[in-house]
mmCIF file of C-alpha atoms in Angstrom:
data_model
loop_
_atom_site.group_PDB
_atom_site.id
_atom_site.type_symbol
_atom_site.label_atom_id
_atom_site.label_comp_id
_atom_site.label_asym_id
_atom_site.label_seq_id
_atom_site.Cartn_x
_atom_site.Cartn_y
_atom_site.Cartn_z
ATOM 1 C CA UNK W 200 45.385 22.458 76.091
ATOM 2 C CA UNK W 201 43.940 24.900 78.244
ATOM 3 C CA UNK W 202 40.084 25.198 78.507
ATOM 4 C CA UNK W 203 40.277 29.076 78.051
ATOM 5 C CA UNK W 204 42.426 28.092 74.848
ATOM 6 C CA UNK W 205 39.906 25.521 73.636
ATOM 7 C CA UNK W 206 37.009 27.646 73.773
ATOM 8 C CA UNK W 207 38.839 30.717 71.414
ATOM 9 C CA UNK W 208 39.719 28.022 68.983
ATOM 10 C CA UNK W 209 35.924 27.014 68.973
ATOM 11 C CA UNK W 210 34.525 30.503 68.997
ATOM 12 C CA UNK W 211 37.048 31.320 66.031
ATOM 13 C CA UNK W 212 35.856 28.317 64.016
ATOM 14 C CA UNK W 213 32.422 29.214 64.194
ATOM 15 C CA UNK W 214 32.872 32.569 63.199
ATOM 16 C CA UNK W 215 34.386 31.478 60.477
ATOM 17 C CA UNK W 216 31.932 29.024 59.369
ATOM 18 C CA UNK W 217 29.044 31.225 60.292
ATOM 19 C CA UNK W 218 30.524 33.495 56.578
ATOM 20 C CA UNK W 219 30.545 30.538 54.492
ATOM 21 C CA UNK W 220 26.741 29.533 56.272
ATOM 22 C CA UNK W 221 26.007 33.060 54.788
ATOM 23 C CA UNK W 222 27.211 32.295 51.490
ATOM 24 C CA UNK W 223 25.494 29.309 50.919
ATOM 25 C CA UNK W 224 22.112 30.932 52.631
ATOM 26 C CA UNK W 225 22.574 33.818 50.177
ATOM 27 C CA UNK W 226 22.996 31.735 47.062
ATOM 28 C CA UNK W 227 20.588 28.150 48.330
ATOM 29 C CA UNK W 228 17.816 29.998 49.544
ATOM 30 C CA UNK W 229 16.378 31.812 46.120
ATOM 31 C CA UNK W 230 12.992 31.274 44.944
ATOM 32 C CA UNK W 231 14.311 29.723 41.519
ATOM 33 C CA UNK W 232 16.771 27.354 42.784
ATOM 34 C CA UNK W 233 14.505 25.521 45.616
ATOM 35 C CA UNK W 234 12.959 23.415 43.245
ATOM 36 C CA UNK W 235 15.091 20.055 44.052
ATOM 37 C CA UNK W 236 15.279 21.508 47.958
ATOM 38 C CA UNK W 237 11.605 22.243 49.206
ATOM 39 C CA UNK W 238 7.963 22.986 46.991
ATOM 40 C CA UNK W 239 8.702 26.109 44.984
ATOM 41 C CA UNK W 240 5.776 27.797 47.778
ATOM 42 C CA UNK W 241 8.035 26.875 50.231
ATOM 43 C CA UNK W 242 10.520 28.942 48.431
ATOM 44 C CA UNK W 243 8.447 31.958 47.798
ATOM 45 C CA UNK W 244 8.421 33.086 51.594
ATOM 46 C CA UNK W 245 11.937 33.806 51.223
ATOM 47 C CA UNK W 246 13.155 32.174 54.247
ATOM 48 C CA UNK W 247 16.610 34.070 54.196
ATOM 49 C CA UNK W 248 15.567 36.862 54.669
ATOM 50 C CA UNK W 249 13.830 35.898 58.120
ATOM 51 C CA UNK W 250 17.636 34.128 59.108
ATOM 52 C CA UNK W 251 19.607 37.451 58.073
ATOM 53 C CA UNK W 252 17.859 39.339 60.043
ATOM 54 C CA UNK W 253 17.807 36.898 62.802
ATOM 55 C CA UNK W 254 21.594 36.538 63.036
ATOM 56 C CA UNK W 255 21.514 40.422 63.005
ATOM 57 C CA UNK W 256 19.977 40.258 66.093
ATOM 58 C CA UNK W 257 22.588 36.968 67.488
ATOM 59 C CA UNK W 258 25.757 39.545 66.072
ATOM 60 C CA UNK W 259 23.861 42.725 68.467
ATOM 61 C CA UNK W 260 23.428 40.813 71.357
ATOM 62 C CA UNK W 261 25.878 37.918 71.681
ATOM 63 C CA UNK W 262 28.746 39.161 69.845
ATOM 64 C CA UNK W 263 27.948 43.124 70.859
ATOM 65 C CA UNK W 264 29.359 43.972 67.671
ATOM 66 C CA UNK W 265 30.191 47.803 67.283
ATOM 67 C CA UNK W 266 29.871 49.715 64.435
ATOM 68 C CA UNK W 267 31.262 53.708 63.586
ATOM 69 C CA UNK W 268 29.459 56.881 63.899
ATOM 70 C CA UNK W 269 29.666 57.652 60.794
ATOM 71 C CA UNK W 270 28.374 54.111 59.791
ATOM 72 C CA UNK W 271 25.720 54.806 61.816
ATOM 73 C CA UNK W 272 24.678 58.055 60.318
ATOM 74 C CA UNK W 273 25.381 56.363 57.115
ATOM 75 C CA UNK W 274 22.937 53.579 57.261
ATOM 76 C CA UNK W 275 20.469 56.277 59.059
ATOM 77 C CA UNK W 276 20.060 58.602 56.449
ATOM 78 C CA UNK W 277 19.683 56.154 53.579
ATOM 79 C CA UNK W 278 16.594 54.567 55.396
ATOM 80 C CA UNK W 279 15.250 57.765 56.454
ATOM 81 C CA UNK W 280 16.125 59.312 52.858
ATOM 82 C CA UNK W 281 14.414 56.084 50.624
ATOM 83 C CA UNK W 282 11.114 56.309 53.533
ATOM 84 C CA UNK W 283 10.573 60.189 52.798
ATOM 85 C CA UNK W 284 11.151 59.425 49.165
ATOM 86 C CA UNK W 285 8.187 57.212 49.538
ATOM 87 C CA UNK W 286 6.274 58.799 50.968
ATOM 88 C CA UNK W 287 6.757 62.037 49.297
ATOM 89 C CA UNK W 288 6.196 60.096 45.949
ATOM 90 C CA UNK W 289 3.511 57.676 47.138
ATOM 91 C CA UNK W 290 4.892 54.573 45.801
ATOM 92 C CA UNK W 291 5.522 51.734 48.109
ATOM 93 C CA UNK W 292 7.723 48.826 47.693
ATOM 94 C CA UNK W 293 7.885 46.755 51.010
ATOM 95 C CA UNK W 294 10.192 44.246 48.790
ATOM 96 C CA UNK W 295 12.457 46.579 47.892
ATOM 97 C CA UNK W 296 12.800 48.165 51.325
ATOM 98 C CA UNK W 297 13.274 45.031 52.745
ATOM 99 C CA UNK W 298 16.205 43.797 49.791
ATOM 100 C CA UNK W 299 18.090 46.941 51.135
ATOM 101 C CA UNK W 300 17.670 46.368 55.209
ATOM 102 C CA UNK W 301 19.150 42.885 54.026
ATOM 103 C CA UNK W 302 22.022 44.735 52.168
ATOM 104 C CA UNK W 303 22.432 46.165 55.663
ATOM 105 C CA UNK W 304 22.393 42.903 57.488
ATOM 106 C CA UNK W 305 24.832 41.411 55.546
ATOM 107 C CA UNK W 306 27.399 44.228 55.810
ATOM 108 C CA UNK W 307 26.824 44.448 59.864
ATOM 109 C CA UNK W 308 27.321 40.594 60.646
ATOM 110 C CA UNK W 309 30.160 40.250 58.008
ATOM 111 C CA UNK W 310 31.714 43.747 60.093
ATOM 112 C CA UNK W 311 31.849 41.879 62.657
ATOM 113 C CA UNK W 312 32.694 38.023 61.739
ATOM 114 C CA UNK W 313 35.642 39.251 59.466
ATOM 115 C CA UNK W 314 37.658 41.330 62.784
ATOM 116 C CA UNK W 315 37.239 37.583 64.617
ATOM 117 C CA UNK W 316 38.165 35.405 62.231
ATOM 118 C CA UNK W 317 42.346 34.737 60.135
ATOM 119 C CA UNK W 318 41.595 36.454 57.309
ATOM 120 C CA UNK W 319 43.802 34.047 55.562
ATOM 121 C CA UNK W 320 41.506 30.745 56.373
ATOM 122 C CA UNK W 321 38.922 33.160 54.798
ATOM 123 C CA UNK W 322 40.484 33.114 51.481
ATOM 124 C CA UNK W 323 41.669 29.564 51.526
ATOM 125 C CA UNK W 324 37.849 28.658 51.485
ATOM 126 C CA UNK W 325 37.005 31.075 49.022
ATOM 127 C CA UNK W 326 39.793 29.550 46.741
ATOM 128 C CA UNK W 327 38.282 25.921 47.609
ATOM 129 C CA UNK W 328 34.690 26.852 46.935
ATOM 130 C CA UNK W 329 35.265 28.783 43.490
ATOM 131 C CA UNK W 330 37.042 26.029 42.347
ATOM 132 C CA UNK W 331 34.106 23.752 43.112
ATOM 133 C CA UNK W 332 31.448 26.344 41.315
ATOM 134 C CA UNK W 333 34.193 26.120 38.672
ATOM 135 C CA UNK W 334 33.817 22.514 38.549
ATOM 136 C CA UNK W 335 30.816 22.518 39.214
ATOM 137 C CA UNK W 336 29.532 25.333 35.990
ATOM 138 C CA UNK W 337 31.606 23.156 33.439
ATOM 139 C CA UNK W 338 29.328 20.273 34.373
ATOM 140 C CA UNK W 339 26.461 21.809 33.643
ATOM 141 C CA UNK W 340 27.775 23.515 30.362
ATOM 142 C CA UNK W 341 29.062 20.278 28.936
ATOM 143 C CA UNK W 342 26.159 18.041 30.007
ATOM 144 C CA UNK W 343 22.812 20.249 29.546
ATOM 145 C CA UNK W 344 22.069 18.564 33.384
ATOM 146 C CA UNK W 345 21.601 21.672 36.004
ATOM 147 C CA UNK W 346 21.713 21.215 39.266
ATOM 148 C CA UNK W 347 19.177 23.491 41.144
ATOM 149 C CA UNK W 348 16.934 23.946 38.410
ATOM 150 C CA UNK W 349 14.098 21.367 37.037
ATOM 151 C CA UNK W 350 14.331 23.941 33.714
ATOM 152 C CA UNK W 351 16.509 26.485 31.927
ATOM 153 C CA UNK W 352 15.434 29.209 34.008
ATOM 154 C CA UNK W 353 16.279 31.835 31.771
ATOM 155 C CA UNK W 354 18.077 32.147 28.570
ATOM 156 C CA UNK W 355 19.908 34.690 27.101
ATOM 157 C CA UNK W 356 21.433 35.601 23.590
ATOM 158 C CA UNK W 357 19.916 32.498 21.987
ATOM 159 C CA UNK W 358 22.171 32.649 19.119
ATOM 160 C CA UNK W 359 23.752 29.215 19.558
ATOM 161 C CA UNK W 360 23.206 25.313 20.589
ATOM 162 C CA UNK W 361 25.826 25.761 23.402
ATOM 163 C CA UNK W 362 24.475 25.199 26.870
ATOM 164 C CA UNK W 363 24.906 27.348 29.748
ATOM 165 C CA UNK W 364 26.142 27.115 33.550
ATOM 166 C CA UNK W 365 23.003 28.850 36.034
ATOM 167 C CA UNK W 366 23.933 27.112 38.553
ATOM 168 C CA UNK W 367 21.614 28.994 42.119
ATOM 169 C CA UNK W 368 21.133 31.863 39.592
ATOM 170 C CA UNK W 369 18.569 33.248 37.171
ATOM 171 C CA UNK W 370 20.494 33.285 34.187
ATOM 172 C CA UNK W 371 24.092 33.314 33.135
ATOM 173 C CA UNK W 372 25.131 36.374 33.598
ATOM 174 C CA UNK W 373 24.531 36.515 37.059
ATOM 175 C CA UNK W 374 26.557 33.333 37.819
ATOM 176 C CA UNK W 375 29.827 35.073 36.114
ATOM 177 C CA UNK W 376 29.460 38.072 38.108
ATOM 178 C CA UNK W 377 29.600 35.716 41.082
ATOM 179 C CA UNK W 378 32.243 33.708 40.049
ATOM 180 C CA UNK W 379 34.137 36.835 38.901
ATOM 181 C CA UNK W 380 33.611 38.708 42.247
ATOM 182 C CA UNK W 381 35.145 35.494 43.969
ATOM 183 C CA UNK W 382 37.912 35.371 41.974
ATOM 184 C CA UNK W 383 38.910 39.069 42.408
ATOM 185 C CA UNK W 384 38.205 38.283 46.677
ATOM 186 C CA UNK W 385 41.292 35.515 46.165
ATOM 187 C CA UNK W 386 43.152 36.965 43.258
ATOM 188 C CA UNK W 387 45.342 39.158 45.398
ATOM 189 C CA UNK W 388 46.025 36.634 48.097
ATOM 190 C CA UNK W 389 47.055 33.967 45.476
ATOM 191 C CA UNK W 390 50.030 36.349 43.996
ATOM 192 C CA UNK W 391 51.265 37.370 47.226
ATOM 193 C CA UNK W 392 51.611 33.662 48.662
ATOM 194 C CA UNK W 393 53.257 31.325 48.184
ATOM 195 C CA UNK W 394 52.399 27.732 46.582
ATOM 196 C CA UNK W 395 49.441 28.941 45.424
ATOM 197 C CA UNK W 396 49.834 29.350 41.854
ATOM 198 C CA UNK W 397 48.312 26.078 41.364
ATOM 199 C CA UNK W 398 44.509 27.599 42.600
ATOM 200 C CA UNK W 399 45.256 30.447 40.269
ATOM 201 C CA UNK W 400 46.156 28.376 37.310
ATOM 202 C CA UNK W 401 42.706 26.343 37.926
ATOM 203 C CA UNK W 402 40.465 29.005 38.364
ATOM 204 C CA UNK W 403 41.799 30.762 35.326
ATOM 205 C CA UNK W 404 41.150 28.257 32.811
ATOM 206 C CA UNK W 405 37.523 27.371 34.373
ATOM 207 C CA UNK W 406 36.301 31.176 34.269
ATOM 208 C CA UNK W 407 37.628 31.779 31.130
ATOM 209 C CA UNK W 408 35.987 28.948 29.670
ATOM 210 C CA UNK W 409 32.772 29.495 31.479
ATOM 211 C CA UNK W 410 32.550 33.010 31.035
ATOM 212 C CA UNK W 411 32.708 32.134 26.952
ATOM 213 C CA UNK W 412 30.669 29.579 27.093
ATOM 214 C CA UNK W 413 27.898 31.447 29.147
ATOM 215 C CA UNK W 414 28.286 34.562 26.966
ATOM 216 C CA UNK W 415 28.805 36.809 29.334
ATOM 217 C CA UNK W 416 31.748 38.963 27.756
ATOM 218 C CA UNK W 417 31.611 41.802 30.320
ATOM 219 C CA UNK W 418 32.830 39.303 32.878
ATOM 220 C CA UNK W 419 35.143 37.729 30.691
ATOM 221 C CA UNK W 420 36.777 41.424 29.620
ATOM 222 C CA UNK W 421 36.646 42.535 33.637
ATOM 223 C CA UNK W 422 38.522 39.288 34.029
ATOM 224 C CA UNK W 423 41.263 39.186 31.323
ATOM 225 C CA UNK W 424 42.483 42.901 32.258
ATOM 226 C CA UNK W 425 41.671 42.682 36.226
ATOM 227 C CA UNK W 426 43.964 39.247 36.020
ATOM 228 C CA UNK W 427 46.576 41.315 33.567
ATOM 229 C CA UNK W 428 47.143 44.383 35.891
ATOM 230 C CA UNK W 429 47.637 43.028 38.992
ATOM 231 C CA UNK W 430 50.021 40.211 37.430
ATOM 232 C CA UNK W 431 51.858 42.895 36.024
ATOM 233 C CA UNK W 432 52.012 44.510 39.213
ATOM 234 C CA UNK W 433 52.891 41.752 40.854
ATOM 235 C CA UNK W 434 55.756 40.575 38.779
ATOM 236 C CA UNK W 435 57.050 44.447 38.449
ATOM 237 C CA UNK W 436 57.518 44.191 42.490
ATOM 238 C CA UNK W 437 59.713 41.070 41.871
ATOM 239 C CA UNK W 438 61.719 42.304 39.394
ATOM 240 C CA UNK W 439 62.621 45.084 41.615
ATOM 241 C CA UNK W 440 63.402 42.834 44.195
ATOM 242 C CA UNK W 441 65.120 40.629 41.629
ATOM 243 C CA UNK W 442 62.819 37.734 42.737
ATOM 244 C CA UNK W 443 64.106 35.319 39.184
ATOM 245 C CA UNK W 444 62.070 31.778 40.265
ATOM 246 C CA UNK W 445 58.579 34.004 40.904
ATOM 247 C CA UNK W 446 59.565 35.900 37.276
ATOM 248 C CA UNK W 447 60.532 32.697 35.749
ATOM 249 C CA UNK W 448 57.682 30.796 36.930
ATOM 250 C CA UNK W 449 55.265 33.224 35.586
ATOM 251 C CA UNK W 450 56.635 33.688 32.437
ATOM 252 C CA UNK W 451 55.871 30.083 31.815
ATOM 253 C CA UNK W 452 53.247 29.880 33.238
ATOM 254 C CA UNK W 453 51.431 32.645 30.878
ATOM 255 C CA UNK W 454 53.077 31.040 27.934
ATOM 256 C CA UNK W 455 51.951 27.268 28.178
ATOM 257 C CA UNK W 456 47.910 29.213 29.063
ATOM 258 C CA UNK W 457 48.243 30.971 25.910
ATOM 259 C CA UNK W 458 48.984 27.810 24.111
ATOM 260 C CA UNK W 459 46.168 26.292 25.757
ATOM 261 C CA UNK W 460 43.881 29.011 24.474
ATOM 262 C CA UNK W 461 45.327 29.157 20.990
ATOM 263 C CA UNK W 462 44.680 25.068 20.535
ATOM 264 C CA UNK W 463 41.264 26.112 21.759
ATOM 265 C CA UNK W 464 40.938 28.639 19.790
ATOM 266 C CA UNK W 465 42.284 26.698 16.244
ATOM 267 C CA UNK W 466 39.912 23.873 17.736
ATOM 268 C CA UNK W 467 36.845 25.922 17.930
ATOM 269 C CA UNK W 468 37.203 28.200 15.476
ATOM 270 C CA UNK W 469 33.939 28.447 14.228
ATOM 271 C CA UNK W 470 32.499 29.077 17.444
ATOM 272 C CA UNK W 471 34.776 31.732 18.569
ATOM 273 C CA UNK W 472 33.592 33.338 15.096
ATOM 274 C CA UNK W 473 30.292 33.406 16.141
ATOM 275 C CA UNK W 474 30.987 34.311 19.292
ATOM 276 C CA UNK W 475 33.040 37.847 18.833
ATOM 277 C CA UNK W 476 30.337 38.225 15.830
ATOM 278 C CA UNK W 477 27.469 38.545 18.514
ATOM 279 C CA UNK W 478 29.834 40.333 20.721
ATOM 280 C CA UNK W 479 30.564 42.937 18.051
ATOM 281 C CA UNK W 480 26.631 43.168 17.310
ATOM 282 C CA UNK W 481 25.467 43.175 20.961
ATOM 283 C CA UNK W 482 28.100 46.517 21.489
ATOM 284 C CA UNK W 483 26.870 48.208 18.229
ATOM 285 C CA UNK W 484 23.062 47.570 19.207
ATOM 286 C CA UNK W 485 22.885 46.812 22.721
ATOM 287 C CA UNK W 486 19.186 47.908 24.664
ATOM 288 C CA UNK W 487 21.141 48.540 27.388
ATOM 289 C CA UNK W 488 22.504 51.697 25.830
ATOM 290 C CA UNK W 489 18.262 52.836 25.033
ATOM 291 C CA UNK W 490 16.883 52.019 28.786
ATOM 292 C CA UNK W 491 19.986 54.061 30.119
ATOM 293 C CA UNK W 492 19.089 57.142 27.605
ATOM 294 C CA UNK W 493 15.306 56.633 28.802
ATOM 295 C CA UNK W 494 16.346 56.467 32.080
ATOM 296 C CA UNK W 495 18.492 59.939 31.845
ATOM 297 C CA UNK W 496 15.574 61.919 30.244
ATOM 298 C CA UNK W 497 13.239 60.003 33.194
ATOM 299 C CA UNK W 498 15.620 61.702 36.020
ATOM 300 C CA UNK W 499 15.365 65.184 34.092
ATOM 301 C CA UNK W 500 11.841 64.605 34.252
ATOM 302 C CA UNK W 501 11.089 63.469 37.753
ATOM 303 C CA UNK W 502 14.461 64.584 39.551
ATOM 304 C CA UNK W 503 12.841 62.935 42.568
ATOM 305 C CA UNK W 504 12.832 59.597 41.762
ATOM 306 C CA UNK W 505 9.880 57.275 40.361
ATOM 307 C CA UNK W 506 10.303 55.426 43.621
ATOM 308 C CA UNK W 507 11.914 52.689 44.681
ATOM 309 C CA UNK W 508 11.465 49.544 42.144
ATOM 310 C CA UNK W 509 9.905 50.601 39.914
ATOM 311 C CA UNK W 510 11.985 50.914 36.958
ATOM 312 C CA UNK W 511 9.667 47.763 35.933
ATOM 313 C CA UNK W 512 6.812 50.016 35.013
ATOM 314 C CA UNK W 513 8.830 52.407 33.358
ATOM 315 C CA UNK W 514 10.695 50.791 30.749
ATOM 316 C CA UNK W 515 10.751 47.795 28.521
ATOM 317 C CA UNK W 516 12.945 45.695 30.917
ATOM 318 C CA UNK W 517 15.228 45.850 33.980
ATOM 319 C CA UNK W 518 17.657 49.374 34.134
ATOM 320 C CA UNK W 519 20.701 46.715 34.193
ATOM 321 C CA UNK W 520 23.373 48.730 35.996
ATOM 322 C CA UNK W 521 22.543 49.542 39.838
ATOM 323 C CA UNK W 522 23.852 53.340 39.648
ATOM 324 C CA UNK W 523 20.972 53.950 37.017
ATOM 325 C CA UNK W 524 18.420 52.202 39.031
ATOM 326 C CA UNK W 525 19.384 54.442 42.055
ATOM 327 C CA UNK W 526 19.285 57.465 40.376
ATOM 328 C CA UNK W 527 16.389 57.049 38.632
ATOM 329 C CA UNK W 528 14.325 55.815 41.617
ATOM 330 C CA UNK W 529 15.587 57.831 44.399
ATOM 331 C CA UNK W 530 16.564 60.433 41.946
ATOM 332 C CA UNK W 531 19.134 63.649 43.094
ATOM 333 C CA UNK W 532 19.261 61.724 46.273
ATOM 334 C CA UNK W 533 20.526 58.192 44.428
ATOM 335 C CA UNK W 534 22.898 60.528 42.715
ATOM 336 C CA UNK W 535 24.603 62.119 45.951
ATOM 337 C CA UNK W 536 24.368 58.350 47.245
ATOM 338 C CA UNK W 537 27.230 57.235 44.251
ATOM 339 C CA UNK W 538 29.411 60.887 45.362
ATOM 340 C CA UNK W 539 28.919 59.842 48.784
ATOM 341 C CA UNK W 540 29.592 56.106 47.942
ATOM 342 C CA UNK W 541 33.025 56.687 45.805
ATOM 343 C CA UNK W 542 34.604 59.594 47.944
ATOM 344 C CA UNK W 543 34.431 56.851 50.944
ATOM 345 C CA UNK W 544 35.877 54.443 49.352
ATOM 346 C CA UNK W 545 38.210 56.230 47.300
ATOM 347 C CA UNK W 546 39.985 58.823 50.800
ATOM 348 C CA UNK W 547 41.507 56.151 52.486
ATOM 349 C CA UNK W 548 45.345 56.659 52.139
ATOM 350 C CA UNK W 549 47.233 53.460 52.225
ATOM 351 C CA UNK W 550 50.722 54.965 52.487
ATOM 352 C CA UNK W 551 51.343 53.492 55.600
ATOM 353 C CA UNK W 552 50.732 49.541 55.461
ATOM 354 C CA UNK W 553 53.137 46.963 54.698
ATOM 355 C CA UNK W 554 53.150 45.718 50.944
ATOM 356 C CA UNK W 555 51.289 42.624 51.265
ATOM 357 C CA UNK W 556 48.335 44.176 53.139
ATOM 358 C CA UNK W 557 48.724 47.628 50.727
ATOM 359 C CA UNK W 558 48.397 44.676 47.371
ATOM 360 C CA UNK W 559 45.395 43.891 48.787
ATOM 361 C CA UNK W 560 43.801 46.145 49.902
ATOM 362 C CA UNK W 561 44.429 47.728 46.276
ATOM 363 C CA UNK W 562 42.718 44.732 44.486
ATOM 364 C CA UNK W 563 39.963 45.214 46.860
ATOM 365 C CA UNK W 564 39.167 48.920 46.638
ATOM 366 C CA UNK W 565 39.697 48.129 42.895
ATOM 367 C CA UNK W 566 36.791 45.938 42.454
ATOM 368 C CA UNK W 567 34.758 48.046 45.262
ATOM 369 C CA UNK W 568 34.580 50.830 42.994
ATOM 370 C CA UNK W 569 34.604 48.612 39.950
ATOM 371 C CA UNK W 570 31.888 46.355 40.855
ATOM 372 C CA UNK W 571 28.059 48.695 40.572
ATOM 373 C CA UNK W 572 30.120 49.703 37.391
ATOM 374 C CA UNK W 573 30.378 46.165 35.649
ATOM 375 C CA UNK W 574 26.711 45.972 37.232
ATOM 376 C CA UNK W 575 25.337 46.718 33.863
ATOM 377 C CA UNK W 576 25.956 42.590 32.858
ATOM 378 C CA UNK W 577 22.623 42.037 35.156
ATOM 379 C CA UNK W 578 19.276 43.091 35.348
ATOM 380 C CA UNK W 579 19.466 43.540 38.727
ATOM 381 C CA UNK W 580 22.048 43.303 41.686
ATOM 382 C CA UNK W 581 20.082 44.337 44.931
ATOM 383 C CA UNK W 582 17.623 41.912 44.866
ATOM 384 C CA UNK W 583 20.103 39.398 44.394
ATOM 385 C CA UNK W 584 21.498 37.717 47.187
ATOM 386 C CA UNK W 585 24.684 36.743 46.366
ATOM 387 C CA UNK W 586 25.588 39.603 44.547
ATOM 388 C CA UNK W 587 24.650 41.877 47.555
ATOM 389 C CA UNK W 588 26.358 39.231 50.002
ATOM 390 C CA UNK W 589 29.652 39.413 47.774
ATOM 391 C CA UNK W 590 29.953 43.435 47.664
ATOM 392 C CA UNK W 591 29.138 43.544 51.270
ATOM 393 C CA UNK W 592 32.430 41.677 51.394
ATOM 394 C CA UNK W 593 34.309 43.501 49.427
ATOM 395 C CA UNK W 594 33.162 47.095 51.561
ATOM 396 C CA UNK W 595 34.110 44.729 55.193
ATOM 397 C CA UNK W 596 37.884 43.715 53.528
ATOM 398 C CA UNK W 597 38.016 47.315 52.062
ATOM 399 C CA UNK W 598 37.470 48.332 56.394
ATOM 400 C CA UNK W 599 39.274 45.781 57.353
ATOM 401 C CA UNK W 600 42.451 46.587 55.550
ATOM 402 C CA UNK W 601 42.283 50.669 55.607
ATOM 403 C CA UNK W 602 41.435 51.270 58.694
ATOM 404 C CA UNK W 603 44.462 51.905 61.311
ATOM 405 C CA UNK W 604 46.422 49.169 61.991
ATOM 406 C CA UNK W 605 43.708 46.878 61.500
ATOM 407 C CA UNK W 606 41.904 47.795 64.312
ATOM 408 C CA UNK W 607 38.471 49.295 63.875
ATOM 409 C CA UNK W 608 38.243 52.720 65.154
ATOM 410 C CA UNK W 609 37.772 53.233 68.785
ATOM 411 C CA UNK W 610 34.934 55.651 67.860
ATOM 412 C CA UNK W 611 32.185 53.472 67.999
ATOM 413 C CA UNK W 612 28.331 53.753 68.460
ATOM 414 C CA UNK W 613 27.001 50.467 70.881
#
């Protein structure tokens, strides 16, 4: 093999591995999960920020990645707006400002890397990682032994005695949202590629069990609805093409899964009753609704916001919604941000791309729209490295699929 071709292969391998290094960076380098690797005091320096910003400079000087002018304008406008809001309100929160920069850094680095790697390889690695994380989570649930924490970091809904999975996170809800996001990324790929059903079935069984045991009801609902929607979409297409083998395989798979679920319910009927009774109580008495009501009243009283990161001082607990958090903290500018966010996410036309790519683009767009809404499950998104990484990756993949011929726009800014 010529030396030049070998170098190209090595470079692509390096770029591909950098994405997974970023993922590991986002889930391992967090203060509460450092106990078994370094001392907690070492974890507190947030070394992940330093490494992430260093990688941004590497991408800028070595890969020479260019972003579109519209992206540059959006980034600068958001950052300047936040700075002016801090100056106007005289509320300075450098930590949250770093969180915002961190989100930009993830998006910038991933935008460069996704252009240079095989997307199929990305999905293949995500498939394996989801199964590995799923098995680790099940192990924590069944044994009560935590991989990354000395003690349970944060307990929720202590109505039962069963164990939960935490892995790299503060609580089971954050882990569930992370696993759900990883699942949606590979869902479309596994549906349209041949011989991937084994991955899909394994992931579905693992996640169904984890979401129930973690008491993550919103993740469970989104998981079930999303799976049903895209199965129906895919098999409707197969039916039109008269792909009877895949249709029969899909029907048999669904039947087997439903049989397994029924057997599990029958043998664990008491636990299931407790789970759904608790769900009904939580829905009718969820303190989030009072929190959102207070947040809306606070927004009306403070249309310019209360200051980035200041929600904890105004309410009894965290806002539990990145949408509400931005609106109440940045005021009218936060509201404008979400209006523009959904405008840019929904504006691209998917008519001129082939079916498989259109299917993947719809999967990614669906979750980009949904992610901020289901952030109500967790206390914060913007300060959780792993969830910020997943959000940025979805946005980058959406740009990849909706850009003309999968080439980033020629209008760029160095």
